[in-house]
Amino acid sequence: YNNLFKLIKEEMEYRKKLFIDYGGEYRNYRKNNDKKIPLFVVIINNYDSVYENNEKIFETLPELVRDSERYGIIYIITASGSNSVHSKITQNCKNFYAFKLKNVSDYSSIFSLNTKMYPRDTFGRGLIKNNGIHEFQTASIVQEMDQLNDYIYEFLKELNQRETYRAKRIPILPSIIRFSDIKEQLRSFKNIPIGMVKKDLEIVKYDFTQDLFTIITSTKLGNINSFMLSLLSLFTMFDKVKLILVDPQTLLQGMREKTLFYVNKNFQDNLQNMNQFLDEQLAKEEKEYIIIVFYGINKFLSKLENKAQFTSLVDKAKKYENIFFLLSDDVLKIKPYLFEPWYSQNVNASNGFWIGRGITEQSVLKVGTINKEMQKDYKNDMGYCMQDGRPMLVKYIDFVHQEKEEENEK
């Protein structure tokens, strides 16, 4: 329901600005403006059940009901009992319809008026307060009730064909975060959209130039594959961003053609080549952004005979200023390097990415506050984006499964 309330609040803000020259009133706007805007109708069916499953609804709904009418936003709420809906909500409701109730005294409670009237025992019969208490009979749109579902289906089908206007959809967390979901946010290399926050469904962006190293880790390196491939594909969309990919386990071979260097063997020789390349870049006046990705840092470092060359690479990157590292591996394989100078002096453990489950059982990323939600068994398309020690539960971009879906559709 948080997403529904968010949608209503956004609509209220939009209408508030739209009606500003019309006394802030929907009726005045309709009366004096040729560009019509429809009523926005919110139907909450079976309030008892809704409230039972989400008591927090009461924290927001009374205020929305109170403030919505002037903006052309109205509510239809159904409930099974006379006291099901709190008075903070009902005091802002003008119309009350009461069908047959078990206790006839409940009619007085609903209408806040002593009445001895109650509806006759006929299906669809009820009472309404409208300049007094009146009995009414609901009309049936079909001859026989077993025809109702088919009639409504055909009616809606015809309506959809005739009308182009559609009700706004309540935003939900997509099953896959596709490129189409984030492409409008892809404007700057310093603000890369990496997924959608579960809580408010906002696209979250990350600046990979804020730290020399960005840690992307999980319980297993393979858990990161889809996110890393999707992320690197976004980097390649910027002309002035170049990739160097060190991939000892050959997990990201699909990126080979899109990199300056793709390294999966002869690590010492290739490290020497990378150092020479950085020397050449340092001599240039115009500096491009260069992202060096170590996808399996432990295997890479364990194969080096001269680790001083790696330290030299890091030092040159610091001088160049436009070179940044992405460092990924199993979290337990990163842990042994925490106190090595190249790591401890250059890695900000308050920033980074955790993929899948297990964030509460690691010490590579510093989590400010741990809650029960972090202990859930998340799949590899979910995880926590850390910024300044604040974890955000995010559904990550996943163009890999998007491509598989599109292939299956063909």
Short mmCIF file of C-alpha atoms in Angstrom, two decimals:
data_model
loop_
_atom_site.label_atom_id
_atom_site.label_comp_id
_atom_site.label_asym_id
_atom_site.label_seq_id
_atom_site.Cartn_x
_atom_site.Cartn_y
_atom_site.Cartn_z
CA TYR A 1 0.00 0.00 0.00
CA ASN A 2 3.00 2.30 0.34
CA ASN A 3 3.20 2.43 -3.45
CA LEU A 4 -0.51 3.29 -3.72
CA PHE A 5 -0.13 6.14 -1.22
CA LYS A 6 2.95 7.36 -3.04
CA LEU A 7 0.96 7.45 -6.29
CA ILE A 8 -1.88 9.40 -4.61
CA LYS A 9 0.52 11.92 -3.06
CA GLU A 10 2.24 12.50 -6.40
CA GLU A 11 -1.15 13.03 -8.06
CA MET A 12 -2.16 15.49 -5.31
CA GLU A 13 1.05 17.49 -5.82
CA TYR A 14 0.51 17.55 -9.58
CA ARG A 15 -3.08 18.76 -9.21
CA LYS A 16 -2.17 21.28 -6.52
CA LYS A 17 0.19 23.00 -8.97
CA LEU A 18 -2.29 22.66 -11.84
CA PHE A 19 -5.15 24.27 -9.87
CA ILE A 20 -3.11 27.11 -8.38
CA ASP A 21 -4.77 29.74 -10.63
CA TYR A 22 -8.23 28.35 -9.84
CA GLY A 23 -8.27 28.75 -6.08
CA GLY A 24 -6.72 25.30 -5.68
CA GLU A 25 -10.12 23.70 -6.37
CA TYR A 26 -10.93 20.89 -8.79
CA ARG A 27 -14.47 22.20 -9.42
CA ASN A 28 -13.23 25.71 -10.31
CA TYR A 29 -10.65 24.23 -12.66
CA ARG A 30 -13.28 22.10 -14.41
CA LYS A 31 -15.62 25.03 -14.71
CA ASN A 32 -13.10 27.51 -16.10
CA ASN A 33 -10.64 25.44 -18.10
CA ASP A 34 -11.26 23.72 -21.44
CA LYS A 35 -8.59 21.11 -20.69
CA LYS A 36 -10.49 18.64 -18.55
CA ILE A 37 -8.98 16.36 -15.97
CA PRO A 38 -10.89 13.32 -14.70
CA LEU A 39 -11.86 12.41 -11.18
CA PHE A 40 -9.26 10.22 -9.52
CA VAL A 41 -11.16 7.42 -7.78
CA VAL A 42 -9.51 5.24 -5.13
CA ILE A 43 -11.50 2.11 -4.19
CA ILE A 44 -10.54 0.24 -1.02
CA ASN A 45 -12.62 -2.91 -0.99
CA ASN A 46 -12.99 -4.77 2.35
CA TYR A 47 -11.18 -2.28 4.57
CA ASP A 48 -11.25 -4.79 7.45
CA SER A 49 -8.97 -7.19 5.60
CA VAL A 50 -6.71 -4.42 4.29
CA TYR A 51 -6.22 -3.01 7.79
CA GLU A 52 -5.67 -6.46 9.30
CA ASN A 53 -2.79 -7.14 6.90
CA ASN A 54 -1.28 -3.67 7.06
CA GLU A 55 -2.12 -1.60 10.13
CA LYS A 56 0.28 1.13 8.96
CA ILE A 57 -2.36 2.11 6.42
CA PHE A 58 -3.98 4.13 9.20
CA GLU A 59 -0.87 6.31 9.57
CA THR A 60 -1.40 7.80 6.12
CA LEU A 61 -5.00 7.30 4.98
CA PRO A 62 -6.84 9.79 7.29
CA GLU A 63 -4.72 12.70 6.06
CA LEU A 64 -5.12 11.69 2.42
CA VAL A 65 -8.91 11.38 2.71
CA ARG A 66 -9.09 14.76 4.44
CA ASP A 67 -7.07 16.65 1.82
CA SER A 68 -7.97 14.86 -1.43
CA GLU A 69 -11.49 16.02 -2.28
CA ARG A 70 -10.57 19.57 -3.30
CA TYR A 71 -8.18 18.11 -5.85
CA GLY A 72 -10.74 15.79 -7.44
CA ILE A 73 -9.52 12.68 -5.66
CA ILE A 74 -12.31 10.68 -4.05
CA TYR A 75 -12.48 7.45 -2.06
CA ILE A 76 -14.93 4.57 -2.06
CA ILE A 77 -14.39 2.39 1.00
CA THR A 78 -16.32 -0.80 1.74
CA ALA A 79 -16.31 -2.49 5.15
CA SER A 80 -18.17 -5.34 6.84
CA GLY A 81 -18.90 -3.70 10.18
CA SER A 82 -20.23 -0.39 11.49
CA ASN A 83 -17.01 0.37 13.42
CA SER A 84 -14.50 -1.13 11.01
CA VAL A 85 -13.34 2.24 9.66
CA HIS A 86 -11.87 4.65 12.21
CA SER A 87 -13.67 7.92 12.89
CA LYS A 88 -10.60 9.91 11.73
CA ILE A 89 -11.41 8.60 8.26
CA THR A 90 -15.21 8.58 8.38
CA GLN A 91 -15.41 12.16 9.65
CA ASN A 92 -14.18 13.25 6.22
CA CYS A 93 -16.67 11.06 4.34
CA LYS A 94 -19.88 12.75 3.22
CA ASN A 95 -21.87 9.82 1.87
CA PHE A 96 -22.74 6.66 3.76
CA TYR A 97 -24.55 3.63 2.35
CA ALA A 98 -25.55 0.83 4.71
CA PHE A 99 -26.82 -2.52 3.48
CA LYS A 100 -28.34 -5.16 5.71
CA LEU A 101 -26.61 -5.31 9.12
CA LYS A 102 -26.92 -7.96 11.81
CA ASN A 103 -27.67 -5.42 14.54
CA VAL A 104 -30.32 -2.82 13.63
CA SER A 105 -28.88 -0.38 16.20
CA ASP A 106 -25.76 -0.10 14.04
CA TYR A 107 -27.64 2.07 11.55
CA SER A 108 -27.85 4.86 14.13
CA SER A 109 -24.10 4.56 14.73
CA ILE A 110 -23.27 4.73 11.03
CA PHE A 111 -25.46 7.74 10.30
CA SER A 112 -24.79 9.49 13.66
CA LEU A 113 -28.53 9.91 13.91
CA ASN A 114 -31.17 8.07 15.89
CA THR A 115 -33.35 6.12 13.50
CA LYS A 116 -35.80 3.31 13.77
CA MET A 117 -35.59 2.62 10.06
CA TYR A 118 -33.84 -0.42 8.72
CA PRO A 119 -33.97 -1.95 5.24
CA ARG A 120 -36.31 -4.78 4.40
CA ASP A 121 -34.83 -8.23 3.99
CA THR A 122 -34.43 -7.98 0.21
CA PHE A 123 -31.19 -8.57 -1.69
CA GLY A 124 -29.57 -5.24 -2.57
CA ARG A 125 -31.72 -3.21 -0.16
CA GLY A 126 -30.09 -0.60 2.11
CA LEU A 127 -30.27 2.82 3.76
CA ILE A 128 -28.70 6.11 2.73
CA LYS A 129 -28.44 9.43 4.56
CA ASN A 130 -29.44 12.18 2.14
CA ASN A 131 -31.53 14.96 3.68
CA GLY A 132 -32.80 12.33 6.05
CA ILE A 133 -32.63 8.54 6.12
CA HIS A 134 -34.02 6.86 3.02
CA GLU A 135 -34.32 3.28 1.92
CA PHE A 136 -32.90 2.37 -1.49
CA GLN A 137 -32.73 -0.64 -3.77
CA THR A 138 -29.60 -1.45 -5.74
CA ALA A 139 -30.26 -2.04 -9.42
CA SER A 140 -29.02 -5.20 -11.13
CA ILE A 141 -27.25 -4.88 -14.47
CA VAL A 142 -28.13 -8.46 -15.48
CA GLN A 143 -31.26 -10.58 -15.38
CA GLU A 144 -29.56 -13.48 -13.57
CA MET A 145 -26.59 -13.18 -11.18
CA ASP A 146 -24.68 -16.02 -12.86
CA GLN A 147 -24.40 -13.74 -15.92
CA LEU A 148 -22.65 -10.96 -13.99
CA ASN A 149 -18.98 -11.89 -14.51
CA ASP A 150 -19.39 -12.45 -18.26
CA TYR A 151 -21.28 -9.18 -18.64
CA ILE A 152 -18.63 -7.16 -16.77
CA TYR A 153 -15.85 -8.79 -18.81
CA GLU A 154 -17.50 -7.88 -22.11
CA PHE A 155 -18.36 -4.39 -20.92
CA LEU A 156 -14.74 -3.66 -19.91
CA LYS A 157 -13.45 -5.14 -23.15
CA GLU A 158 -15.69 -2.81 -25.15
CA LEU A 159 -14.78 0.16 -22.93
CA ASN A 160 -11.06 -0.43 -23.43
CA GLN A 161 -11.51 -0.51 -27.19
CA ARG A 162 -13.54 2.70 -27.18
CA GLU A 163 -11.59 4.79 -24.65
CA THR A 164 -7.90 5.70 -24.89
CA TYR A 165 -7.54 7.06 -21.35
CA ARG A 166 -6.18 4.57 -18.82
CA ALA A 167 -6.07 4.67 -15.04
CA LYS A 168 -2.59 5.09 -13.62
CA ARG A 169 -0.98 1.83 -12.58
CA ILE A 170 0.18 1.43 -9.01
CA PRO A 171 3.98 1.19 -9.26
CA ILE A 172 5.45 -2.18 -8.33
CA LEU A 173 8.95 -3.62 -8.14
CA PRO A 174 9.57 -5.26 -11.56
CA SER A 175 10.62 -8.91 -11.72
CA ILE A 176 13.63 -7.77 -13.79
CA ILE A 177 15.18 -4.28 -13.91
CA ARG A 178 15.64 -3.85 -17.66
CA PHE A 179 17.57 -1.22 -19.56
CA SER A 180 14.26 0.45 -20.49
CA ASP A 181 13.58 0.96 -16.76
CA ILE A 182 16.72 3.03 -16.21
CA LYS A 183 17.71 4.48 -19.60
CA GLU A 184 16.20 7.92 -18.92
CA GLN A 185 18.41 8.17 -15.82
CA LEU A 186 21.60 7.32 -17.72
CA ARG A 187 22.90 10.84 -18.23
CA SER A 188 26.32 10.98 -16.58
CA PHE A 189 29.13 8.56 -15.92
CA LYS A 190 29.29 9.98 -12.40
CA ASN A 191 25.69 8.92 -11.72
CA ILE A 192 25.18 5.42 -13.05
CA PRO A 193 21.71 3.92 -12.42
CA ILE A 194 22.32 0.54 -10.80
CA GLY A 195 18.83 -0.58 -9.80
CA MET A 196 15.63 0.25 -7.98
CA VAL A 197 15.20 0.79 -4.24
CA LYS A 198 12.71 -1.75 -2.89
CA LYS A 199 11.19 0.64 -0.34
CA ASP A 200 10.16 3.56 -2.55
CA LEU A 201 10.79 2.19 -6.10
CA GLU A 202 13.12 5.05 -6.92
CA ILE A 203 15.99 4.46 -9.34
CA VAL A 204 19.24 4.58 -7.35
CA LYS A 205 22.38 6.00 -8.94
CA TYR A 206 25.98 5.52 -7.91
CA ASP A 207 29.12 7.58 -8.49
CA PHE A 208 31.94 5.16 -9.25
CA THR A 209 34.44 8.06 -9.23
CA GLN A 210 33.94 8.93 -5.54
CA ASP A 211 36.48 6.30 -4.41
CA LEU A 212 39.58 4.83 -6.02
CA PHE A 213 38.22 1.32 -5.34
CA THR A 214 34.60 0.16 -5.37
CA ILE A 215 33.94 -3.22 -3.74
CA ILE A 216 31.27 -5.47 -5.29
CA THR A 217 31.06 -8.71 -3.36
CA SER A 218 28.90 -11.65 -2.29
CA THR A 219 29.19 -15.08 -0.71
CA LYS A 220 30.29 -16.36 -4.15
CA LEU A 221 31.77 -14.51 -7.11
CA GLY A 222 29.31 -16.19 -9.50
CA ASN A 223 26.44 -14.47 -7.71
CA ILE A 224 27.64 -11.16 -9.15
CA ASN A 225 27.83 -12.17 -12.83
CA SER A 226 24.53 -10.73 -14.08
CA PHE A 227 24.92 -7.43 -12.23
CA MET A 228 28.54 -6.98 -13.29
CA LEU A 229 27.83 -7.71 -16.96
CA SER A 230 24.91 -5.26 -16.87
CA LEU A 231 26.99 -2.60 -15.12
CA LEU A 232 29.94 -2.89 -17.51
CA SER A 233 27.59 -2.64 -20.49
CA LEU A 234 26.45 0.74 -19.12
CA PHE A 235 30.06 1.94 -18.83
CA THR A 236 30.66 1.11 -22.50
CA MET A 237 27.87 3.48 -23.53
CA PHE A 238 30.09 6.46 -22.65
CA ASP A 239 32.67 7.29 -25.33
CA LYS A 240 35.21 8.68 -22.88
CA VAL A 241 35.13 5.64 -20.59
CA LYS A 242 37.51 2.75 -21.33
CA LEU A 243 37.50 -0.69 -19.70
CA ILE A 244 40.30 -2.99 -18.63
CA LEU A 245 38.92 -6.34 -17.47
CA VAL A 246 40.96 -8.86 -15.47
CA ASP A 247 38.86 -12.04 -15.47
CA PRO A 248 40.93 -14.99 -14.09
CA GLN A 249 37.95 -17.38 -14.05
CA THR A 250 36.70 -16.26 -17.51
CA LEU A 251 33.25 -15.50 -16.11
CA LEU A 252 32.76 -12.31 -18.16
CA GLN A 253 33.99 -13.39 -21.59
CA GLY A 254 31.01 -11.63 -23.19
CA MET A 255 32.75 -8.30 -22.48
CA ARG A 256 36.02 -9.25 -24.23
CA GLU A 257 35.34 -7.24 -27.42
CA LYS A 258 34.32 -4.14 -25.49
CA THR A 259 37.54 -3.70 -23.48
CA LEU A 260 40.97 -2.17 -24.03
CA PHE A 261 42.52 -5.19 -22.31
CA TYR A 262 40.87 -8.49 -21.49
CA VAL A 263 43.13 -10.53 -19.18
CA ASN A 264 42.46 -14.14 -18.20
CA LYS A 265 46.02 -15.55 -18.27
CA ASN A 266 49.69 -14.49 -18.23
CA PHE A 267 48.87 -12.17 -15.36
CA GLN A 268 52.39 -10.92 -14.63
CA ASP A 269 53.10 -9.98 -18.25
CA ASN A 270 49.69 -8.35 -18.65
CA LEU A 271 50.17 -6.43 -15.41
CA GLN A 272 53.42 -5.06 -16.81
CA ASN A 273 51.55 -4.04 -19.99
CA MET A 274 48.90 -2.27 -17.90
CA ASN A 275 51.62 -0.35 -16.04
CA GLN A 276 53.14 0.74 -19.35
CA PHE A 277 49.72 1.77 -20.61
CA LEU A 278 49.17 3.92 -17.51
CA ASP A 279 52.59 5.54 -18.03
CA GLU A 280 51.47 6.51 -21.53
CA GLN A 281 48.18 7.87 -20.22
CA LEU A 282 49.93 9.95 -17.57
CA ALA A 283 51.88 11.70 -20.34
CA LYS A 284 48.69 12.75 -22.15
CA GLU A 285 47.06 16.11 -21.52
CA GLU A 286 43.51 14.97 -22.20
CA LYS A 287 42.62 12.24 -19.76
CA GLU A 288 39.88 9.69 -20.37
CA TYR A 289 38.11 7.77 -17.65
CA ILE A 290 39.56 4.28 -17.28
CA ILE A 291 37.83 1.56 -15.26
CA ILE A 292 40.02 -1.38 -14.25
CA VAL A 293 37.94 -4.37 -13.16
CA PHE A 294 39.46 -7.19 -11.11
CA TYR A 295 36.82 -9.91 -11.26
CA GLY A 296 38.38 -12.48 -8.95
CA ILE A 297 41.13 -10.45 -7.29
CA ASN A 298 42.37 -13.32 -5.13
CA LYS A 299 43.24 -15.66 -8.00
CA PHE A 300 44.89 -12.79 -9.87
CA LEU A 301 47.13 -11.76 -6.96
CA SER A 302 47.97 -15.36 -6.04
CA LYS A 303 49.39 -15.93 -9.54
CA LEU A 304 51.75 -12.93 -9.38
CA GLU A 305 55.45 -13.46 -8.68
CA ASN A 306 56.09 -9.73 -8.35
CA LYS A 307 53.23 -8.11 -6.45
CA ALA A 308 55.09 -4.80 -6.37
CA GLN A 309 53.86 -4.22 -9.93
CA PHE A 310 50.29 -4.31 -8.65
CA THR A 311 51.09 -1.74 -5.97
CA SER A 312 52.73 0.37 -8.67
CA LEU A 313 49.56 0.16 -10.77
CA VAL A 314 47.49 1.45 -7.84
CA ASP A 315 49.93 4.32 -7.19
CA LYS A 316 49.87 5.39 -10.85
CA ALA A 317 46.07 5.31 -10.84
CA LYS A 318 46.06 7.72 -7.89
CA LYS A 319 48.27 10.13 -9.81
CA TYR A 320 46.18 9.89 -12.97
CA GLU A 321 43.01 10.83 -11.04
CA ASN A 322 40.61 9.54 -13.72
CA ILE A 323 41.39 5.85 -13.18
CA PHE A 324 39.16 3.80 -10.89
CA PHE A 325 39.01 0.16 -9.83
CA LEU A 326 36.14 -2.28 -9.42
CA LEU A 327 37.18 -5.10 -7.14
CA SER A 328 35.10 -8.29 -6.91
CA ASP A 329 35.46 -11.71 -5.37
CA ASP A 330 33.95 -14.04 -2.78
CA VAL A 331 33.77 -12.01 0.41
CA LEU A 332 36.00 -14.51 2.25
CA LYS A 333 38.65 -14.18 -0.47
CA ILE A 334 38.74 -10.40 -0.10
CA LYS A 335 39.03 -10.52 3.69
CA PRO A 336 42.76 -11.51 3.80
CA TYR A 337 43.68 -8.26 2.03
CA LEU A 338 41.89 -5.89 4.43
CA PHE A 339 45.09 -4.88 6.20
CA GLU A 340 47.42 -4.75 3.22
CA PRO A 341 48.45 -1.12 2.53
CA TRP A 342 47.13 -1.02 -1.06
CA TYR A 343 43.70 -2.01 0.33
CA SER A 344 43.47 -0.32 3.72
CA GLN A 345 44.71 3.03 2.38
CA ASN A 346 42.47 3.15 -0.69
CA VAL A 347 39.25 1.24 -0.04
CA ASN A 348 36.27 2.95 1.61
CA ALA A 349 34.41 0.12 3.33
CA SER A 350 31.38 2.35 3.90
CA ASN A 351 30.64 2.37 0.17
CA GLY A 352 30.10 -0.56 -2.17
CA PHE A 353 27.72 -3.33 -3.18
CA TRP A 354 26.55 -6.58 -1.64
CA ILE A 355 24.78 -9.13 -3.85
CA GLY A 356 22.28 -11.70 -2.55
CA ARG A 357 22.00 -13.01 1.00
CA GLY A 358 24.49 -12.91 3.88
CA ILE A 359 25.36 -9.23 4.37
CA THR A 360 25.05 -9.57 8.16
CA GLU A 361 27.67 -12.35 8.20
CA GLN A 362 30.54 -10.41 6.59
CA SER A 363 33.00 -7.69 7.67
CA VAL A 364 34.34 -6.39 4.35
CA LEU A 365 31.61 -3.75 4.02
CA LYS A 366 30.80 -1.63 7.07
CA VAL A 367 27.06 -1.66 7.70
CA GLY A 368 25.86 1.16 9.95
CA THR A 369 22.66 -0.44 11.24
CA ILE A 370 21.62 -4.08 10.96
CA ASN A 371 17.92 -5.01 10.86
CA LYS A 372 15.86 -8.18 10.45
CA GLU A 373 15.30 -7.54 6.75
CA MET A 374 19.02 -7.99 6.11
CA GLN A 375 18.83 -11.58 7.35
CA LYS A 376 16.39 -12.65 4.62
CA ASP A 377 17.40 -15.12 1.93
CA TYR A 378 17.61 -12.77 -1.06
CA LYS A 379 18.30 -13.97 -4.57
CA ASN A 380 21.19 -12.61 -6.63
CA ASP A 381 19.10 -9.90 -8.29
CA MET A 382 18.70 -8.22 -4.90
CA GLY A 383 21.23 -6.83 -2.45
CA TYR A 384 22.45 -3.78 -0.61
CA CYS A 385 23.98 -0.65 -2.09
CA MET A 386 26.14 0.97 0.60
CA GLN A 387 26.65 4.72 0.65
CA ASP A 388 28.32 6.28 3.70
CA GLY A 389 27.53 3.16 5.69
CA ARG A 390 23.82 3.40 4.95
CA PRO A 391 22.50 0.22 3.31
CA MET A 392 19.71 0.47 0.72
CA LEU A 393 17.92 -2.71 -0.30
CA VAL A 394 18.04 -2.63 -4.10
CA LYS A 395 16.84 -4.78 -6.98
CA TYR A 396 19.79 -4.59 -9.35
CA ILE A 397 19.84 -4.06 -13.09
CA ASP A 398 19.85 -7.36 -14.97
CA PHE A 399 20.22 -7.14 -18.74
CA VAL A 400 21.41 -10.77 -18.93
CA HIS A 401 18.05 -12.30 -18.00
CA GLN A 402 16.35 -9.60 -20.07
CA GLU A 403 18.16 -10.89 -23.16
CA LYS A 404 17.20 -14.48 -22.33
CA GLU A 405 13.53 -13.47 -21.99
CA GLU A 406 13.62 -11.68 -25.33
CA GLU A 407 15.19 -14.74 -27.01
CA ASN A 408 12.50 -17.01 -25.56
CA GLU A 409 9.78 -14.68 -26.85
CA LYS A 410 11.20 -14.99 -30.38
#
